[in-house]
Amino acid sequence: MHSFKYIDGKLHCEDVRVEKIALEIGTPFYLYSYQTIFNHYNSFKRALKEIDPLICYAYKANSNMAICKIFAKAGGGAEVVSGGELAQALKSGVSPDKIVFSGNGKTEKEICFALKSNILMFDVDSQAELRLLNKVAHSLGKNAKVVLRVNPDLNPQTHSYLATGLKKSKFGFGFDQALDGYKLARDLENIKIAGIHMHIGSQITSLDPFVEGLDKIIFLMGELKKIGIEIEYINVGGGLGIVYLDEEPPSLENYAQVITSKLLKLKVKVICEPGRVLMGNAGILVSRVLYRKETAEKTFVIVDAGMNDFLRPAFYQAHHEIKPVRQKEEKEKEVVDIVGPICESADFFARDREFPKVKEGELLSIFGAGAYGFSMASNYNFRCRPAEILVSGEDYFVIRKRETYEDLVKNEKMPDILEI
Ligand code: LLP
């Protein structure tokens, strides 16, 4: 369900005309629907109501403070992977006892910050991290609650960059090394074992990998029990896929049914870390056509957003639906490449795509850009990152200003030798 629809041939986000925003704030910009985000969160919660998990929204999907606050106000927690995301979660009003800290490369400074903030727990990724965490916790006179991220060694059937549960992946404890990890955790004085964590990948469109992963985790839970280690929490990670084109991801209900049927009887507390499924289809990127260009081989539609603004097509060859903001009446179509202004051949949003014939100056919207859109944007080519807008009903709010040339240089310093 999302709230981007055409009314009288004009694309609206909820009750606001996209063209109106473009005229008032310029392009490119990200545009999010409050209602969609809120509905996605509540649908997720409702589907899993029997198990009543702590829903820790994955900040990496979109860490704008207004977005984070929507989830915080709805009662959600946060899954963070850096000191920056942790600071953002705290500023967004997430209660520390609803924050989990994942990632395979936490620094001592970040660990210290998290311990001092009294977060709920750490998703620990290696023995080395366990030792450092223990040392820092000891020095602060605190105990660190942990779940060990276990790599269940399975194929999540997604893009290779988005698979994290394979044996060769850099993430987590190998399945056959997990017991040793838990024994170490038990021996470390300032570490308190809370449970098991898995996150097998992202944009997963089949239930099988979740079933396989959960079965392995449950098996491990049994092995741990045999050596006297009780599991209080199971964190099932995120990863549920969405529709970008013609994917058929499991419904929330079917996903919830798998988790509920596997975990309810175990009487454990469950944590989920959804990102994409909450935010992906709640946002679009709006861009204006700058030029058309015909070469011997192709027709290019050159827009004012680039791969620095939205990386997914260039980085993962991801397909995103693109539509003119003003619906085209005429049936005329052409095959085009829709590209940005960046000096890279990978700077494309669509290749060889059949598309309604658009003119210079028209607005295009790139769908499915709410998750891993702005959060992966950069200043490459020394470009200002775009504005972010949130719509609620008939109102829109700038939730991040477009960057300025001053923003681009605000951290730069001129050494004395060049001052003359
Ligand atoms: N938990 C952990 C530990 C994660 O690493 C991730 C995502 C999530 C939860 C949330 O996963 P989700 O529900 O969003 O699938 N940039 C890529 C996606 C990378 C996902 C990384 N980890 C993309 O644009 O597709």
XYZ file of C-alpha atoms and ligand atoms in Angstrom:
445
model
C 0.000 0.000 0.000
C 1.353 3.420 -0.815
C 0.018 6.899 -1.253
C 1.475 7.962 -4.590
C -1.340 8.162 -7.104
C -2.465 10.066 -10.177
C -5.421 12.381 -9.792
C -6.556 13.988 -13.053
C -3.321 12.850 -14.657
C -1.109 14.503 -12.039
C 0.978 12.543 -9.571
C 0.063 13.212 -5.959
C 1.671 12.183 -2.716
C -1.290 11.843 -0.382
C -3.203 15.062 -1.135
C -0.315 17.150 -2.415
C 0.548 17.625 -6.090
C 4.150 16.601 -6.720
C 4.480 19.393 -9.324
C 3.613 21.985 -6.704
C 6.465 20.858 -4.461
C 8.883 20.794 -7.396
C 7.954 24.374 -8.303
C 8.352 25.590 -4.754
C 11.539 23.833 -3.706
C 13.252 22.861 -6.966
C 14.568 19.458 -8.030
C 15.806 16.861 -7.330
C 14.170 15.890 -4.042
C 13.116 12.830 -2.097
C 9.451 12.724 -1.210
C 7.999 10.532 1.523
C 4.430 9.810 2.582
C 3.828 9.940 6.331
C 0.655 7.882 6.009
C 2.419 5.117 4.111
C 5.225 4.888 6.653
C 2.774 4.827 9.530
C 0.626 2.182 7.820
C 3.615 0.015 6.983
C 4.764 0.059 10.593
C 1.321 -0.769 11.921
C 0.763 -3.548 9.381
C 4.088 -5.085 10.360
C 3.191 -4.867 14.024
C -0.298 -6.253 13.481
C 0.927 -9.204 11.413
C 3.274 -10.201 14.244
C 0.915 -9.398 17.098
C 0.885 -12.900 18.559
C 4.594 -12.794 19.095
C 4.639 -9.056 19.869
C 8.266 -8.422 18.876
C 10.335 -5.365 19.614
C 10.451 -3.740 16.171
C 13.861 -2.130 15.797
C 13.661 -0.076 12.597
C 16.926 -0.425 10.624
C 18.292 3.124 10.519
C 20.489 2.468 7.517
C 17.380 2.347 5.314
C 16.658 6.023 5.973
C 18.021 7.895 8.949
C 16.378 11.280 8.502
C 15.349 12.412 11.977
C 11.726 13.107 11.067
C 11.396 9.620 9.587
C 13.037 8.076 12.638
C 10.669 10.010 14.857
C 7.629 8.521 13.122
C 8.801 5.067 14.187
C 9.827 6.225 17.657
C 6.421 7.815 18.242
C 4.723 4.628 17.095
C 6.629 2.773 19.819
C 9.374 1.279 17.683
C 12.978 0.718 18.613
C 16.109 1.173 16.521
C 18.736 -1.045 14.964
C 21.869 1.049 14.567
C 25.263 0.275 13.077
C 27.325 3.349 13.900
C 27.780 6.015 16.532
C 26.066 8.422 14.158
C 22.968 6.250 13.890
C 22.959 5.745 17.648
C 23.089 9.510 18.224
C 20.282 9.939 15.711
C 18.135 7.307 17.451
C 18.598 9.020 20.801
C 17.820 12.440 19.295
C 14.741 10.988 17.611
C 13.385 10.011 21.004
C 13.959 6.248 20.911
C 14.214 4.931 24.417
C 17.746 3.463 24.918
C 16.257 0.190 26.105
C 14.822 -0.258 22.609
C 18.123 0.203 20.772
C 20.236 -2.652 19.428
C 23.709 -2.030 18.028
C 24.764 -4.258 15.091
C 27.640 -4.189 12.656
C 30.951 -5.972 12.284
C 33.288 -3.061 12.928
C 32.226 -1.173 16.033
C 35.011 1.067 17.324
C 35.997 1.385 20.973
C 34.584 4.905 20.970
C 31.239 3.689 19.606
C 31.087 0.852 22.125
C 31.807 3.294 24.939
C 29.079 5.657 23.699
C 26.565 2.810 23.482
C 27.380 1.477 26.946
C 27.105 4.932 28.473
C 23.764 5.361 26.709
C 22.482 2.132 28.321
C 21.255 0.590 25.075
C 19.345 -2.673 25.204
C 22.034 -4.871 23.666
C 24.845 -5.398 21.199
C 24.604 -7.733 18.203
C 28.174 -9.023 18.445
C 29.926 -10.133 15.290
C 33.217 -11.771 16.376
C 35.281 -13.064 19.288
C 37.581 -10.048 18.987
C 34.596 -7.726 19.389
C 33.400 -9.706 22.420
C 36.764 -9.195 24.100
C 36.845 -5.474 23.375
C 33.268 -5.062 24.535
C 34.100 -6.874 27.763
C 37.147 -4.672 28.327
C 35.265 -1.428 27.741
C 32.305 -2.554 29.856
C 34.692 -3.501 32.659
C 36.391 -0.119 32.549
C 32.999 1.601 32.834
C 31.811 -0.736 35.586
C 28.954 -1.980 33.406
C 27.691 -5.237 31.972
C 27.068 -5.521 28.223
C 24.057 -7.534 27.135
C 24.760 -9.394 23.895
C 23.265 -11.547 21.197
C 25.807 -13.210 18.931
C 25.154 -12.761 15.248
C 25.202 -16.257 13.846
C 25.706 -16.875 10.161
C 23.401 -19.783 9.294
C 25.254 -20.577 6.064
C 22.401 -20.491 3.573
C 21.595 -18.903 0.261
C 19.031 -16.121 0.687
C 18.469 -16.013 -3.110
C 19.023 -12.291 -3.510
C 21.577 -10.008 -5.218
C 25.060 -11.170 -4.213
C 25.805 -7.788 -2.554
C 22.706 -8.185 -0.379
C 23.362 -11.747 0.804
C 24.854 -11.866 4.278
C 24.002 -15.384 5.462
C 26.407 -17.232 3.146
C 29.391 -19.030 4.660
C 31.808 -16.758 2.780
C 30.127 -13.592 4.099
C 32.072 -11.255 6.389
C 29.212 -11.128 8.879
C 28.682 -13.006 12.095
C 29.987 -16.156 13.709
C 30.223 -19.111 11.352
C 27.584 -21.660 12.294
C 30.243 -24.142 13.394
C 32.065 -21.457 15.412
C 29.047 -20.198 17.277
C 29.341 -22.533 20.264
C 32.911 -21.411 20.884
C 31.749 -17.819 20.672
C 29.077 -18.447 23.311
C 31.559 -20.234 25.580
C 33.855 -17.237 25.386
C 30.954 -14.870 26.050
C 30.004 -16.906 29.111
C 33.540 -16.701 30.473
C 33.849 -12.946 30.040
C 32.936 -11.259 33.281
C 31.200 -8.154 31.962
C 29.296 -9.861 29.133
C 25.749 -11.101 29.687
C 24.380 -13.454 27.047
C 20.873 -12.456 25.996
C 20.324 -14.524 22.893
C 20.913 -15.184 19.207
C 20.846 -12.854 16.227
C 20.599 -13.637 12.526
C 20.280 -11.390 9.507
C 20.614 -13.388 6.326
C 20.325 -10.714 3.679
C 18.110 -8.073 2.171
C 15.385 -7.920 -0.505
C 14.573 -11.581 0.135
C 11.549 -12.657 -1.888
C 11.063 -16.227 -0.706
C 10.150 -17.592 2.708
C 12.465 -20.595 2.432
C 15.665 -18.840 3.561
C 13.865 -17.489 6.641
C 12.567 -20.964 7.477
C 16.004 -22.504 7.003
C 17.685 -19.784 9.051
C 15.209 -20.066 11.905
C 15.522 -23.858 11.975
C 19.272 -23.526 12.330
C 18.972 -20.921 15.063
C 16.505 -23.119 16.944
C 18.876 -26.078 16.622
C 21.668 -23.909 18.028
C 19.424 -22.841 20.877
C 19.091 -26.525 21.798
C 22.842 -27.037 21.688
C 23.349 -24.010 23.918
C 20.820 -25.300 26.410
C 22.814 -28.521 26.681
C 25.799 -26.520 27.933
C 23.683 -24.484 30.285
C 23.233 -21.342 28.206
C 19.641 -20.115 28.193
C 18.364 -17.926 25.379
C 16.037 -15.063 26.268
C 15.949 -13.209 22.921
C 15.941 -14.243 19.287
C 16.628 -11.423 16.864
C 15.473 -12.434 13.382
C 17.014 -9.419 11.616
C 15.372 -7.751 8.633
C 15.489 -8.667 4.988
C 11.918 -9.012 3.798
C 11.711 -7.973 0.150
C 9.317 -5.567 -1.550
C 7.891 -5.106 -5.034
C 10.040 -2.896 -7.253
C 8.834 -4.386 -10.550
C 7.318 -7.860 -10.658
C 8.832 -9.541 -7.604
C 6.494 -11.647 -5.526
C 7.752 -11.281 -1.972
C 5.947 -13.087 0.825
C 3.075 -11.134 2.319
C 3.582 -9.729 5.798
C 1.075 -12.287 7.019
C 2.983 -15.233 5.545
C 6.288 -13.897 6.842
C 4.748 -13.386 10.270
C 3.232 -16.848 10.183
C 6.675 -18.443 9.705
C 8.188 -16.478 12.562
C 5.223 -17.039 14.818
C 4.964 -20.777 14.128
C 8.667 -21.268 14.802
C 9.173 -19.001 17.779
C 5.922 -18.679 19.739
C 6.265 -22.045 21.424
C 9.847 -21.319 22.498
C 8.722 -18.563 24.860
C 11.528 -16.248 23.799
C 11.386 -12.502 23.292
C 11.610 -11.665 19.605
C 13.330 -8.707 17.952
C 12.822 -7.758 14.285
C 14.938 -5.286 12.328
C 12.930 -4.305 9.239
C 14.168 -1.501 7.007
C 13.181 -1.751 3.362
C 9.726 -3.198 3.961
C 8.811 -0.143 6.044
C 10.427 2.574 3.952
C 11.102 1.340 0.400
C 7.768 2.100 -1.187
C 7.087 5.063 1.065
C 9.379 7.344 -0.923
C 10.142 8.533 -4.453
C 12.879 10.646 -5.985
C 11.637 13.502 -8.136
C 13.876 14.822 -10.880
C 13.568 17.105 -13.900
C 14.544 16.291 -17.467
C 17.418 18.562 -18.438
C 18.114 17.393 -21.958
C 17.289 14.842 -24.572
C 20.090 13.531 -26.716
C 20.051 11.177 -29.629
C 23.194 9.344 -30.631
C 23.687 6.808 -33.395
C 22.956 4.042 -30.880
C 20.568 5.433 -28.322
C 18.224 8.067 -27.062
C 19.249 9.538 -23.731
C 16.990 11.355 -21.311
C 19.310 13.337 -19.053
C 17.843 14.262 -15.673
C 19.063 16.486 -12.850
C 19.447 13.675 -10.299
C 22.499 11.476 -10.461
C 23.974 8.332 -9.002
C 25.313 10.451 -6.156
C 21.681 11.139 -5.178
C 20.394 7.620 -5.755
C 22.916 4.827 -6.083
C 20.869 1.639 -6.289
C 20.593 1.328 -10.099
C 24.322 1.945 -10.596
C 25.466 -0.154 -7.658
C 23.156 -3.166 -7.835
C 21.717 -2.748 -11.342
C 18.477 -2.402 -9.415
C 15.279 -1.861 -11.388
C 13.169 1.095 -10.246
C 9.928 2.101 -11.872
C 10.083 5.589 -13.369
C 7.021 7.561 -14.352
C 6.391 11.068 -15.612
C 4.858 13.205 -12.863
C 2.284 14.375 -15.402
C 0.688 11.316 -16.936
C 1.143 11.132 -20.687
C -1.999 10.933 -22.739
C -0.445 9.991 -26.039
C 0.487 6.395 -26.656
C 3.841 7.336 -28.167
C 6.679 5.394 -26.588
C 10.380 5.150 -27.227
C 13.285 3.148 -25.885
C 15.593 5.334 -23.818
C 18.379 5.395 -21.285
C 17.506 7.660 -18.380
C 20.782 8.989 -17.057
C 22.148 11.574 -14.642
C 24.781 14.286 -14.991
C 27.627 12.461 -13.215
C 30.859 11.753 -15.042
C 30.511 7.979 -14.844
C 29.028 5.546 -17.311
C 27.285 3.778 -14.424
C 25.250 6.923 -13.821
C 21.938 5.595 -15.070
C 18.455 5.064 -13.660
C 17.124 2.971 -16.549
C 18.696 1.365 -19.576
C 17.001 0.473 -22.827
C 13.658 1.029 -21.240
C 10.433 1.594 -23.117
C 9.212 4.929 -21.854
C 6.591 7.528 -22.803
C 8.167 10.254 -24.889
C 9.104 13.065 -22.506
C 10.264 16.582 -23.243
C 12.964 18.695 -21.671
C 11.658 20.341 -18.512
C 9.265 17.540 -17.573
C 9.340 15.965 -14.141
C 10.008 12.286 -13.553
C 9.527 10.267 -10.400
C 11.668 7.297 -9.506
C 9.717 4.875 -7.337
C 10.851 2.647 -4.493
C 13.411 5.212 -3.351
C 12.385 5.565 0.305
C 14.877 2.982 1.597
C 18.591 3.081 0.779
C 18.024 6.249 -1.217
C 19.131 9.365 0.596
C 20.999 7.245 3.131
C 23.392 6.113 0.381
C 23.696 9.528 -1.283
C 27.075 11.219 -1.562
C 28.611 14.497 -2.685
C 30.415 12.911 -5.640
C 31.185 15.422 -8.398
C 30.931 17.959 -5.575
C 27.184 18.025 -5.851
C 24.801 19.181 -3.158
C 22.694 16.339 -1.805
C 18.971 16.751 -2.504
C 16.225 17.994 -0.230
C 13.924 15.585 1.586
C 10.208 16.279 1.907
C 7.567 14.625 4.041
C 3.913 14.843 3.069
C 1.072 14.445 5.509
C -2.415 14.913 4.091
C -2.553 18.306 2.404
C 0.710 19.552 3.894
C 4.323 19.054 3.036
C 7.359 19.672 5.196
C 11.002 20.100 4.263
C 12.677 17.586 6.559
C 16.121 18.183 5.117
C 17.166 21.254 3.215
C 18.961 20.903 -0.071
C 22.663 21.281 0.604
C 24.412 24.477 -0.454
C 27.879 25.175 -1.839
C 28.774 26.391 1.666
C 27.741 23.011 3.084
C 30.093 21.330 0.652
C 33.139 23.114 2.056
C 32.173 23.675 5.677
C 34.658 21.104 7.004
C 37.501 21.991 4.687
C 40.525 23.882 5.984
C 43.210 25.751 4.116
C 46.752 25.028 5.349
C 48.869 28.105 6.102
C 51.287 27.323 3.260
C 48.516 27.955 0.760
C 47.052 31.037 2.426
C 49.315 33.525 0.664
N 19.546 -5.744 10.287
C 20.823 -5.804 9.864
C 21.848 -6.325 10.756
C 21.155 -5.369 8.581
O 22.408 -5.428 8.161
C 20.138 -4.861 7.721
C 20.448 -4.404 6.376
C 18.814 -4.802 8.222
C 18.557 -5.267 9.500
C 17.664 -4.281 7.414
O 17.428 -5.042 6.295
P 16.157 -4.780 5.343
O 14.914 -5.106 6.135
O 16.189 -3.359 4.937
O 16.385 -5.698 4.195
N 21.856 -0.941 0.421
C 21.161 -2.162 0.080
C 20.613 -2.869 1.290
C 21.664 -3.247 2.302
C 21.079 -3.855 3.549
C 22.104 -3.962 4.613
N 21.625 -4.470 5.863
C 20.084 -1.840 -0.951
O 19.974 -0.688 -1.385
O 19.377 -2.727 -1.389
